[in-house]
CSV table of N, CA and C in Angstrom, one decimal:
chain,number,residue,atom,x,y,z
A,8,UNK,N,0.8,-1.2,0.0
A,8,UNK,CA,0.0,0.0,0.0
A,8,UNK,C,0.9,1.3,0.0
A,9,UNK,N,1.9,1.3,0.8
A,9,UNK,CA,2.8,2.5,0.9
A,9,UNK,C,3.6,2.7,-0.3
A,10,UNK,N,4.1,1.6,-0.9
A,10,UNK,CA,4.9,1.7,-2.1
A,10,UNK,C,4.0,2.2,-3.2
A,11,UNK,N,2.8,1.7,-3.4
A,11,UNK,CA,1.9,2.2,-4.4
A,11,UNK,C,1.6,3.7,-4.3
A,12,UNK,N,1.3,4.1,-3.1
A,12,UNK,CA,1.0,5.5,-2.9
A,12,UNK,C,2.2,6.4,-3.2
A,13,UNK,N,3.4,6.0,-2.8
A,13,UNK,CA,4.6,6.8,-3.0
A,13,UNK,C,4.9,6.7,-4.5
A,14,UNK,N,4.7,5.6,-5.2
A,14,UNK,CA,5.0,5.5,-6.6
A,14,UNK,C,4.0,6.4,-7.4
A,15,UNK,N,2.7,6.5,-6.9
A,15,UNK,CA,1.7,7.3,-7.5
A,15,UNK,C,2.0,8.8,-7.4
A,16,UNK,N,2.4,9.2,-6.2
A,16,UNK,CA,2.7,10.6,-6.0
A,16,UNK,C,4.0,11.0,-6.6
A,17,UNK,N,5.0,10.3,-6.5
A,17,UNK,CA,6.4,10.7,-7.0
A,17,UNK,C,6.6,10.3,-8.4
A,18,UNK,N,5.6,9.7,-9.1
A,18,UNK,CA,5.8,9.5,-10.5
A,18,UNK,C,5.7,10.9,-11.2
A,19,UNK,N,5.1,11.9,-10.6
A,19,UNK,CA,5.2,13.3,-11.0
A,19,UNK,C,6.5,13.9,-10.5
A,20,UNK,N,7.3,14.3,-11.4
A,20,UNK,CA,8.6,14.8,-11.0
A,20,UNK,C,8.5,16.1,-10.1
A,21,UNK,N,7.4,16.8,-10.3
A,21,UNK,CA,7.3,18.1,-9.5
A,21,UNK,C,7.2,17.7,-8.0
A,22,UNK,N,6.5,16.7,-7.7
A,22,UNK,CA,6.3,16.3,-6.2
A,22,UNK,C,7.6,15.8,-5.7
A,23,UNK,N,8.4,15.1,-6.5
A,23,UNK,CA,9.7,14.6,-6.1
A,23,UNK,C,10.6,15.7,-5.9
A,24,UNK,N,10.6,16.7,-6.8
A,24,UNK,CA,11.5,17.9,-6.6
A,24,UNK,C,11.1,18.7,-5.4
A,25,UNK,N,9.8,18.8,-5.2
A,25,UNK,CA,9.3,19.6,-4.0
A,25,UNK,C,9.7,18.9,-2.7
A,26,UNK,N,9.6,17.6,-2.7
A,26,UNK,CA,10.0,16.8,-1.5
A,26,UNK,C,11.5,17.0,-1.2
A,27,UNK,N,12.4,16.9,-2.2
A,27,UNK,CA,13.8,17.0,-2.1
A,27,UNK,C,14.1,18.5,-1.7
A,28,UNK,N,13.5,19.4,-2.3
A,28,UNK,CA,13.7,20.9,-2.0
A,28,UNK,C,13.4,21.2,-0.5
A,29,UNK,N,12.2,20.7,0.0
A,29,UNK,CA,11.8,20.9,1.4
A,29,UNK,C,12.8,20.2,2.3
A,30,UNK,N,13.2,19.0,2.0
A,30,UNK,CA,14.2,18.3,2.8
A,30,UNK,C,15.5,19.0,2.9
A,31,UNK,N,16.1,19.4,1.8
A,31,UNK,CA,17.4,20.1,1.8
A,31,UNK,C,17.3,21.4,2.4
A,32,UNK,N,16.3,22.2,2.1
A,32,UNK,CA,16.2,23.6,2.7
A,32,UNK,C,16.0,23.5,4.2
A,33,UNK,N,15.1,22.6,4.7
A,33,UNK,CA,14.8,22.5,6.1
A,33,UNK,C,16.1,22.0,6.8
A,34,UNK,N,16.8,21.0,6.2
A,34,UNK,CA,18.0,20.5,6.8
A,34,UNK,C,19.1,21.6,6.9
A,35,UNK,N,19.2,22.4,5.9
A,35,UNK,CA,20.2,23.5,6.0
A,35,UNK,C,19.8,24.5,7.0
A,36,UNK,N,18.6,24.9,7.0
A,36,UNK,CA,18.1,26.0,7.9
A,36,UNK,C,18.3,25.5,9.4
A,37,UNK,N,17.8,24.3,9.6
A,37,UNK,CA,17.9,23.8,11.0
A,37,UNK,C,19.3,23.5,11.4
A,38,UNK,N,20.2,23.1,10.5
A,38,UNK,CA,21.6,22.9,10.8
A,38,UNK,C,22.3,24.3,11.1
A,39,UNK,N,21.9,25.3,10.4
A,39,UNK,CA,22.5,26.6,10.7
A,39,UNK,C,22.0,27.1,12.1
A,40,UNK,N,20.7,27.0,12.3
A,40,UNK,CA,20.1,27.5,13.5
A,40,UNK,C,20.6,26.7,14.7
A,41,UNK,N,20.8,25.4,14.5
A,41,UNK,CA,21.3,24.5,15.6
A,41,UNK,C,22.8,24.5,15.7
A,42,UNK,N,23.4,25.3,15.0
A,42,UNK,CA,24.9,25.6,15.0
A,42,UNK,C,25.7,24.3,14.6
A,43,UNK,N,25.2,23.6,13.6
A,43,UNK,CA,26.0,22.5,13.0
A,43,UNK,C,26.8,23.0,11.7
A,44,UNK,N,26.3,24.1,11.1
A,44,UNK,CA,27.0,24.7,10.0
A,44,UNK,C,27.4,26.1,10.4
A,45,UNK,N,28.7,26.4,10.2
A,45,UNK,CA,29.3,27.7,10.5
A,45,UNK,C,29.8,28.3,9.2
A,46,UNK,N,29.7,29.6,9.2
A,46,UNK,CA,30.2,30.4,8.0
A,46,UNK,C,31.5,31.2,8.3
A,47,UNK,N,31.8,31.4,9.5
A,47,UNK,CA,33.0,32.2,9.7
A,47,UNK,C,34.0,31.5,10.6
A,48,UNK,N,35.2,31.5,10.3
A,48,UNK,CA,36.0,32.1,9.3
A,48,UNK,C,35.9,31.4,8.0
A,49,UNK,N,35.6,30.1,8.0
A,49,UNK,CA,35.4,29.4,6.8
A,49,UNK,C,34.1,28.6,6.9
A,50,UNK,N,33.6,28.1,5.7
A,50,UNK,CA,32.4,27.2,5.8
A,50,UNK,C,32.7,25.9,6.5
A,51,UNK,N,32.0,25.6,7.5
A,51,UNK,CA,32.4,24.4,8.3
A,51,UNK,C,31.1,23.7,8.7
A,52,UNK,N,31.1,22.4,8.6
A,52,UNK,CA,30.0,21.6,9.1
A,52,UNK,C,30.5,20.7,10.2
A,53,UNK,N,30.0,20.8,11.4
A,53,UNK,CA,30.5,20.0,12.5
A,53,UNK,C,29.4,19.6,13.4
A,54,UNK,N,29.3,18.3,13.7
A,54,UNK,CA,28.4,17.8,14.7
A,54,UNK,C,29.2,17.2,15.8
A,55,UNK,N,29.2,17.7,17.0
A,55,UNK,CA,29.9,17.1,18.1
A,55,UNK,C,29.3,15.8,18.5
A,56,UNK,N,30.1,15.0,19.1
A,56,UNK,CA,29.6,13.6,19.5
A,56,UNK,C,28.4,13.6,20.4
A,57,UNK,N,28.3,14.6,21.3
A,57,UNK,CA,27.1,14.6,22.2
A,57,UNK,C,25.9,15.2,21.5
A,58,UNK,N,26.0,15.6,20.3
A,58,UNK,CA,24.8,16.2,19.5
A,58,UNK,C,24.3,15.3,18.4
A,59,UNK,N,24.9,14.1,18.3
A,59,UNK,CA,24.5,13.2,17.2
A,59,UNK,C,23.0,12.8,17.3
A,60,UNK,N,22.5,12.6,18.5
A,60,UNK,CA,21.1,12.3,18.6
A,60,UNK,C,20.2,13.5,18.1
A,61,UNK,N,20.5,14.7,18.5
A,61,UNK,CA,19.8,15.8,18.0
A,61,UNK,C,19.9,16.0,16.5
A,62,UNK,N,21.1,15.8,16.0
A,62,UNK,CA,21.3,16.0,14.6
A,62,UNK,C,20.5,14.9,13.8
A,63,UNK,N,20.5,13.7,14.3
A,63,UNK,CA,19.7,12.6,13.7
A,63,UNK,C,18.3,13.0,13.7
A,64,UNK,N,17.8,13.5,14.7
A,64,UNK,CA,16.3,13.9,14.8
A,64,UNK,C,16.0,15.1,13.8
A,65,UNK,N,17.0,16.0,13.6
A,65,UNK,CA,16.8,17.1,12.6
A,65,UNK,C,16.7,16.5,11.2
A,66,UNK,N,17.6,15.5,10.9
A,66,UNK,CA,17.5,14.8,9.6
A,66,UNK,C,16.2,14.1,9.4
A,67,UNK,N,15.7,13.4,10.4
A,67,UNK,CA,14.5,12.6,10.3
A,67,UNK,C,13.3,13.6,10.2
A,68,UNK,N,13.3,14.7,10.9
A,68,UNK,CA,12.2,15.7,10.8
A,68,UNK,C,12.2,16.3,9.4
A,69,UNK,N,13.4,16.6,8.9
A,69,UNK,CA,13.5,17.2,7.6
A,69,UNK,C,13.0,16.3,6.5
A,70,UNK,N,13.4,15.0,6.6
A,70,UNK,CA,13.0,14.0,5.6
A,70,UNK,C,11.5,13.7,5.7
A,71,UNK,N,11.0,13.5,6.9
A,71,UNK,CA,9.6,13.3,7.0
A,71,UNK,C,8.7,14.5,6.6
A,72,UNK,N,9.2,15.7,6.9
A,72,UNK,CA,8.5,17.0,6.4
A,72,UNK,C,8.4,17.0,4.9
A,73,UNK,N,9.5,16.8,4.3
A,73,UNK,CA,9.5,16.8,2.8
A,73,UNK,C,8.6,15.8,2.2
A,74,UNK,N,8.5,14.5,2.8
A,74,UNK,CA,7.7,13.5,2.3
A,74,UNK,C,6.2,13.8,2.6
A,75,UNK,N,5.9,14.2,3.8
A,75,UNK,CA,4.5,14.4,4.2
A,75,UNK,C,3.9,15.7,3.6
A,76,UNK,N,4.7,16.7,3.4
A,76,UNK,CA,4.2,17.9,2.8
A,76,UNK,C,3.9,17.6,1.3
A,77,UNK,N,4.7,16.9,0.6
A,77,UNK,CA,4.5,16.5,-0.8
A,77,UNK,C,3.2,15.6,-0.8
A,78,UNK,N,3.1,14.7,0.0
A,78,UNK,CA,1.9,13.8,0.0
A,78,UNK,C,0.6,14.7,0.3
A,79,UNK,N,0.8,15.6,1.3
A,79,UNK,CA,-0.4,16.4,1.6
A,79,UNK,C,-0.8,17.3,0.5
A,80,UNK,N,0.2,17.9,-0.2
A,80,UNK,CA,-0.2,18.8,-1.3
A,80,UNK,C,-0.8,18.0,-2.5
A,81,UNK,N,-0.3,16.8,-2.7
A,81,UNK,CA,-0.8,15.9,-3.8
A,81,UNK,C,-2.3,15.6,-3.4
A,82,UNK,N,-2.5,15.3,-2.2
A,82,UNK,CA,-3.8,14.9,-1.7
A,82,UNK,C,-4.8,16.1,-1.8
A,83,UNK,N,-4.3,17.2,-1.5
A,83,UNK,CA,-5.2,18.4,-1.6
A,83,UNK,C,-5.5,18.8,-3.0
A,84,UNK,N,-4.4,18.8,-3.9
A,84,UNK,CA,-4.6,19.3,-5.2
A,84,UNK,C,-5.3,18.3,-6.2
A,85,UNK,N,-4.9,17.0,-6.1
A,85,UNK,CA,-5.4,16.0,-7.1
A,85,UNK,C,-6.6,15.3,-6.6
A,86,UNK,N,-6.7,15.1,-5.3
A,86,UNK,CA,-7.8,14.2,-4.9
A,86,UNK,C,-8.8,14.9,-4.0
A,87,UNK,N,-8.8,16.2,-3.9
A,87,UNK,CA,-9.7,16.9,-3.0
A,87,UNK,C,-9.8,16.3,-1.6
A,88,UNK,N,-8.6,16.1,-1.0
A,88,UNK,CA,-8.6,15.5,0.3
A,88,UNK,C,-9.0,16.5,1.4
A,89,UNK,N,-9.0,17.8,1.1
A,89,UNK,CA,-9.3,18.8,2.1
A,89,UNK,C,-8.1,19.3,2.9
A,90,UNK,N,-8.0,20.5,3.0
A,90,UNK,CA,-6.8,21.1,3.7
A,90,UNK,C,-6.8,20.8,5.2
A,91,UNK,N,-8.0,20.7,5.8
A,91,UNK,CA,-8.1,20.4,7.2
A,91,UNK,C,-7.5,19.0,7.6
A,92,UNK,N,-7.8,18.0,6.8
A,92,UNK,CA,-7.2,16.7,7.0
A,92,UNK,C,-5.7,16.6,6.8
A,93,UNK,N,-5.2,17.4,6.0
A,93,UNK,CA,-3.8,17.4,5.7
A,93,UNK,C,-3.0,18.4,6.5
A,94,UNK,N,-3.7,19.1,7.4
A,94,UNK,CA,-3.1,20.2,8.1
A,94,UNK,C,-2.1,19.7,9.2
A,95,UNK,N,-2.3,18.4,9.7
A,95,UNK,CA,-1.4,17.9,10.7
A,95,UNK,C,0.0,17.8,10.2
A,96,UNK,N,0.2,17.5,8.9
A,96,UNK,CA,1.5,17.4,8.4
A,96,UNK,C,2.3,18.7,8.4
A,97,UNK,N,1.5,19.8,8.2
A,97,UNK,CA,2.2,21.1,8.3
A,97,UNK,C,2.4,21.5,9.7
A,98,UNK,N,1.5,21.0,10.6
A,98,UNK,CA,1.7,21.3,12.0
A,98,UNK,C,3.0,20.6,12.6
A,99,UNK,N,3.2,19.3,12.2
A,99,UNK,CA,4.3,18.6,12.6
A,99,UNK,C,5.6,19.1,12.1
A,100,UNK,N,5.6,19.6,10.9
A,100,UNK,CA,6.8,20.3,10.3
A,100,UNK,C,7.1,21.6,11.0
A,101,UNK,N,6.1,22.4,11.3
A,101,UNK,CA,6.3,23.6,12.1
A,101,UNK,C,6.9,23.3,13.5
A,102,UNK,N,6.3,22.3,14.2
A,102,UNK,CA,6.8,22.0,15.5
A,102,UNK,C,8.3,21.5,15.4
A,103,UNK,N,8.5,20.7,14.5
A,103,UNK,CA,9.9,20.1,14.3
A,103,UNK,C,10.9,21.2,14.0
A,104,UNK,N,10.5,22.1,13.1
A,104,UNK,CA,11.4,23.2,12.7
A,104,UNK,C,11.6,24.2,13.8
A,105,UNK,N,10.6,24.5,14.6
A,105,UNK,CA,10.7,25.5,15.6
A,105,UNK,C,11.3,24.9,16.9
A,106,UNK,N,11.5,23.6,17.0
A,106,UNK,CA,11.9,23.0,18.3
A,106,UNK,C,13.3,23.5,18.6
A,107,UNK,N,14.2,23.6,17.6
A,107,UNK,CA,15.5,24.1,17.9
A,107,UNK,C,15.8,25.5,17.4
A,108,UNK,N,14.8,26.1,16.9
A,108,UNK,CA,15.1,27.4,16.2
A,108,UNK,C,15.5,28.5,17.2
A,109,UNK,N,14.9,28.5,18.4
A,109,UNK,CA,15.2,29.6,19.4
A,109,UNK,C,16.3,29.2,20.4
A,110,UNK,N,16.9,28.0,20.2
A,110,UNK,CA,17.8,27.6,21.2
A,110,UNK,C,19.2,28.1,21.0
A,111,UNK,N,19.5,28.5,19.8
A,111,UNK,CA,20.9,29.0,19.5
A,111,UNK,C,21.1,30.4,20.0
A,112,UNK,N,22.3,30.9,20.2
A,112,UNK,CA,22.6,32.2,20.7
A,112,UNK,C,22.0,33.3,19.9
A,113,UNK,N,22.3,33.5,18.7
A,113,UNK,CA,22.0,34.7,18.0
A,113,UNK,C,20.5,34.8,17.9
A,114,UNK,N,19.7,33.8,17.5
A,114,UNK,CA,18.3,33.9,17.4
A,114,UNK,C,17.7,34.1,18.8
A,115,UNK,N,18.2,33.3,19.8
A,115,UNK,CA,17.7,33.5,21.2
A,115,UNK,C,17.8,34.9,21.7
A,116,UNK,N,18.9,35.6,21.4
A,116,UNK,CA,19.1,37.0,21.8
A,116,UNK,C,18.1,37.9,21.1
A,117,UNK,N,17.9,37.6,19.8
A,117,UNK,CA,17.0,38.4,19.1
A,117,UNK,C,15.5,38.3,19.6
A,118,UNK,N,15.2,37.0,19.9
A,118,UNK,CA,13.8,36.8,20.4
A,118,UNK,C,13.7,37.4,21.8
A,119,UNK,N,14.7,37.3,22.7
A,119,UNK,CA,14.6,37.9,24.0
A,119,UNK,C,14.5,39.4,23.9
A,120,UNK,N,15.3,40.0,23.1
A,120,UNK,CA,15.3,41.5,23.0
A,120,UNK,C,14.1,42.0,22.4
A,121,UNK,N,13.4,41.2,21.5
A,121,UNK,CA,12.2,41.7,20.8
A,121,UNK,C,11.0,41.5,21.7
A,122,UNK,N,10.9,40.3,22.3
A,122,UNK,CA,9.7,40.0,23.1
A,122,UNK,C,9.8,40.0,24.6
A,123,UNK,N,11.0,40.4,25.1
A,123,UNK,CA,11.2,40.5,26.5
A,123,UNK,C,11.1,39.2,27.3
A,124,UNK,N,10.3,39.3,28.4
A,124,UNK,CA,10.1,38.1,29.2
A,124,UNK,C,9.5,36.9,28.5
A,125,UNK,N,8.5,37.3,27.7
A,125,UNK,CA,7.8,36.2,27.0
A,125,UNK,C,8.8,35.5,26.0
A,126,UNK,N,9.6,36.3,25.4
A,126,UNK,CA,10.6,35.7,24.4
A,126,UNK,C,11.6,34.9,25.2
A,127,UNK,N,12.0,35.4,26.4
A,127,UNK,CA,13.0,34.6,27.2
A,127,UNK,C,12.4,33.3,27.7
A,128,UNK,N,11.1,33.3,28.0
A,128,UNK,CA,10.5,32.1,28.5
A,128,UNK,C,10.3,31.1,27.3
A,129,UNK,N,9.9,31.6,26.2
A,129,UNK,CA,9.8,30.7,25.0
A,129,UNK,C,11.2,30.1,24.6
A,130,UNK,N,12.2,30.9,24.7
A,130,UNK,CA,13.6,30.5,24.3
A,130,UNK,C,14.0,29.4,25.3
A,131,UNK,N,13.8,29.6,26.6
A,131,UNK,CA,14.2,28.6,27.6
A,131,UNK,C,13.4,27.3,27.4
A,132,UNK,N,12.1,27.5,27.1
A,132,UNK,CA,11.2,26.3,26.9
A,132,UNK,C,11.8,25.4,25.7
A,133,UNK,N,12.0,26.2,24.6
A,133,UNK,CA,12.5,25.4,23.4
A,133,UNK,C,13.9,24.9,23.6
A,134,UNK,N,14.7,25.5,24.3
A,134,UNK,CA,16.0,25.0,24.6
A,134,UNK,C,16.0,23.7,25.4
A,135,UNK,N,15.2,23.8,26.5
A,135,UNK,CA,15.1,22.7,27.4
A,135,UNK,C,14.3,21.5,26.8
A,136,UNK,N,13.4,21.7,26.0
A,136,UNK,CA,12.5,20.7,25.5
A,136,UNK,C,12.6,20.4,24.0
A,137,UNK,N,13.8,20.7,23.4
A,137,UNK,CA,14.0,20.5,22.0
A,137,UNK,C,13.9,19.0,21.6
A,138,UNK,N,14.5,18.2,22.4
A,138,UNK,CA,14.5,16.8,22.0
A,138,UNK,C,13.1,16.2,22.1
A,139,UNK,N,12.3,16.4,23.2
A,139,UNK,CA,10.9,15.9,23.2
A,139,UNK,C,10.0,16.5,22.1
A,140,UNK,N,10.2,17.8,21.8
A,140,UNK,CA,9.4,18.4,20.8
A,140,UNK,C,9.7,17.8,19.4
A,141,UNK,N,11.0,17.5,19.2
A,141,UNK,CA,11.3,16.8,17.9
A,141,UNK,C,10.7,15.4,17.8
A,142,UNK,N,10.7,14.7,19.0
A,142,UNK,CA,10.1,13.4,19.0
A,142,UNK,C,8.6,13.5,18.8
A,143,UNK,N,7.9,14.5,19.4
A,143,UNK,CA,6.5,14.7,19.2
A,143,UNK,C,6.2,15.0,17.7
A,144,UNK,N,7.1,15.8,17.1
A,144,UNK,CA,6.9,16.2,15.7
A,144,UNK,C,7.1,15.0,14.8
A,145,UNK,N,8.0,14.1,15.2
A,145,UNK,CA,8.2,12.9,14.4
A,145,UNK,C,7.0,12.0,14.5
A,146,UNK,N,6.4,11.9,15.7
A,146,UNK,CA,5.2,11.1,15.9
A,146,UNK,C,4.0,11.7,15.0
A,147,UNK,N,3.9,13.0,15.1
A,147,UNK,CA,2.8,13.7,14.3
A,147,UNK,C,3.0,13.4,12.8
A,148,UNK,N,4.3,13.6,12.3
A,148,UNK,CA,4.6,13.4,10.9
A,148,UNK,C,4.4,11.9,10.5
A,149,UNK,N,4.7,11.0,11.4
A,149,UNK,CA,4.5,9.6,11.1
A,149,UNK,C,3.0,9.3,11.0
A,150,UNK,N,2.2,9.8,11.9
A,150,UNK,CA,0.8,9.6,11.8
A,150,UNK,C,0.2,10.2,10.6
A,151,UNK,N,0.7,11.4,10.3
A,151,UNK,CA,0.2,12.1,9.0
A,151,UNK,C,0.5,11.3,7.8
A,152,UNK,N,1.7,10.8,7.8
A,152,UNK,CA,2.2,10.0,6.6
A,152,UNK,C,1.2,8.8,6.5
A,153,UNK,N,0.9,8.1,7.6
A,153,UNK,CA,0.0,6.9,7.5
A,153,UNK,C,-1.4,7.3,7.0
A,154,UNK,N,-1.9,8.4,7.5
A,154,UNK,CA,-3.2,8.9,7.2
A,154,UNK,C,-3.3,9.3,5.7
A,155,UNK,N,-2.2,10.0,5.3
A,155,UNK,CA,-2.1,10.5,3.9
A,155,UNK,C,-2.1,9.3,2.9
A,156,UNK,N,-1.2,8.3,3.2
A,156,UNK,CA,-1.1,7.2,2.3
A,156,UNK,C,-2.5,6.4,2.3
A,157,UNK,N,-3.1,6.2,3.4
A,157,UNK,CA,-4.4,5.5,3.5
A,157,UNK,C,-5.4,6.3,2.7
A,158,UNK,N,-5.5,7.6,2.9
A,158,UNK,CA,-6.4,8.4,2.1
A,158,UNK,C,-6.2,8.4,0.6
A,159,UNK,N,-4.9,8.5,0.2
A,159,UNK,CA,-4.6,8.5,-1.2
A,159,UNK,C,-5.0,7.2,-1.8
A,160,UNK,N,-4.7,6.1,-1.2
A,160,UNK,CA,-5.0,4.8,-1.7
A,160,UNK,C,-6.5,4.5,-1.7
A,161,UNK,N,-7.2,5.0,-0.7
A,161,UNK,CA,-8.6,4.8,-0.6
A,161,UNK,C,-9.4,5.6,-1.7
A,162,UNK,N,-8.9,6.8,-1.9
A,162,UNK,CA,-9.6,7.7,-2.9
A,162,UNK,C,-9.2,7.2,-4.3
A,163,UNK,N,-8.0,6.6,-4.5
A,163,UNK,CA,-7.6,6.2,-5.8
A,163,UNK,C,-8.4,4.9,-6.2
A,164,UNK,N,-8.7,4.0,-5.2
A,164,UNK,CA,-9.5,2.8,-5.4
A,164,UNK,C,-10.9,3.2,-5.8
A,165,UNK,N,-11.5,4.1,-5.2
A,165,UNK,CA,-12.8,4.6,-5.5
A,165,UNK,C,-12.8,5.2,-6.9
A,166,UNK,N,-11.9,6.1,-7.2
A,166,UNK,CA,-11.8,6.7,-8.5
A,166,UNK,C,-11.5,5.7,-9.6
A,167,UNK,N,-10.7,4.8,-9.3
A,167,UNK,CA,-10.3,3.7,-10.3
A,167,UNK,C,-11.5,2.8,-10.6
A,168,UNK,N,-12.3,2.4,-9.6
A,168,UNK,CA,-13.4,1.6,-9.8
A,168,UNK,C,-14.6,2.3,-10.6
A,169,UNK,N,-14.7,3.6,-10.3
A,169,UNK,CA,-15.7,4.4,-11.0
A,169,UNK,C,-15.3,4.6,-12.4
A,170,UNK,N,-14.0,4.8,-12.7
A,170,UNK,CA,-13.5,4.9,-14.0
A,170,UNK,C,-13.7,3.6,-14.8
A,171,UNK,N,-13.5,2.5,-14.2
A,171,UNK,CA,-13.7,1.2,-14.9
A,171,UNK,C,-15.2,1.0,-15.3
A,172,UNK,N,-16.1,1.4,-14.4
A,172,UNK,CA,-17.5,1.3,-14.7
A,172,UNK,C,-17.9,2.2,-15.8
A,173,UNK,N,-17.3,3.4,-15.9
A,173,UNK,CA,-17.6,4.3,-17.0
A,173,UNK,C,-17.1,3.8,-18.3
A,174,UNK,N,-15.9,3.2,-18.3
A,174,UNK,CA,-15.4,2.7,-19.6
A,174,UNK,C,-16.1,1.5,-20.0
A,175,UNK,N,-16.6,0.6,-19.1
A,175,UNK,CA,-17.4,-0.6,-19.5
A,175,UNK,C,-18.7,-0.1,-20.0
A,176,UNK,N,-19.3,0.9,-19.5
A,176,UNK,CA,-20.6,1.4,-20.0
A,176,UNK,C,-20.5,2.0,-21.4
A,177,UNK,N,-19.4,2.6,-21.6
A,177,UNK,CA,-19.2,3.2,-22.9
A,177,UNK,C,-19.0,2.2,-24.0
A,178,UNK,N,-18.4,1.1,-23.7
A,178,UNK,CA,-18.1,0.1,-24.7
A,178,UNK,C,-19.4,-0.6,-25.0
């Protein structure tokens, strides 16, 4: 069932390109924000040994976000799945992306200086709970993937059987 749905969606090269673009851009942005990519004095990518778990979760969230968002857009555009049912995929992506966004120094200072005590509280919360929030976002994205695949295959079976009936009646 999953292979058929993925083959159906990603047979269109635009959805494959969208998925890869979301994965790469989210991975780069989260790596910069989480301070795995440095630009000064030279371009450097470095993951300390104690951060391997967090980096792995960033990669998983990025990959699942690319996959789920592509499936959700396909479902909304081609199969009239409705934006409300596909909204949890976007919610999981936002939670996963924001889990580590305010924990780094430069963005944390900007948030604190802009929003004061509320910004400081949000920064402290996201810093302390980045790992559980990423795990929650992975769970949300996994559930959304399952629901999207189930919905795509269910709608395609109905559409396919209706199309067979139309073709038989025309003959």
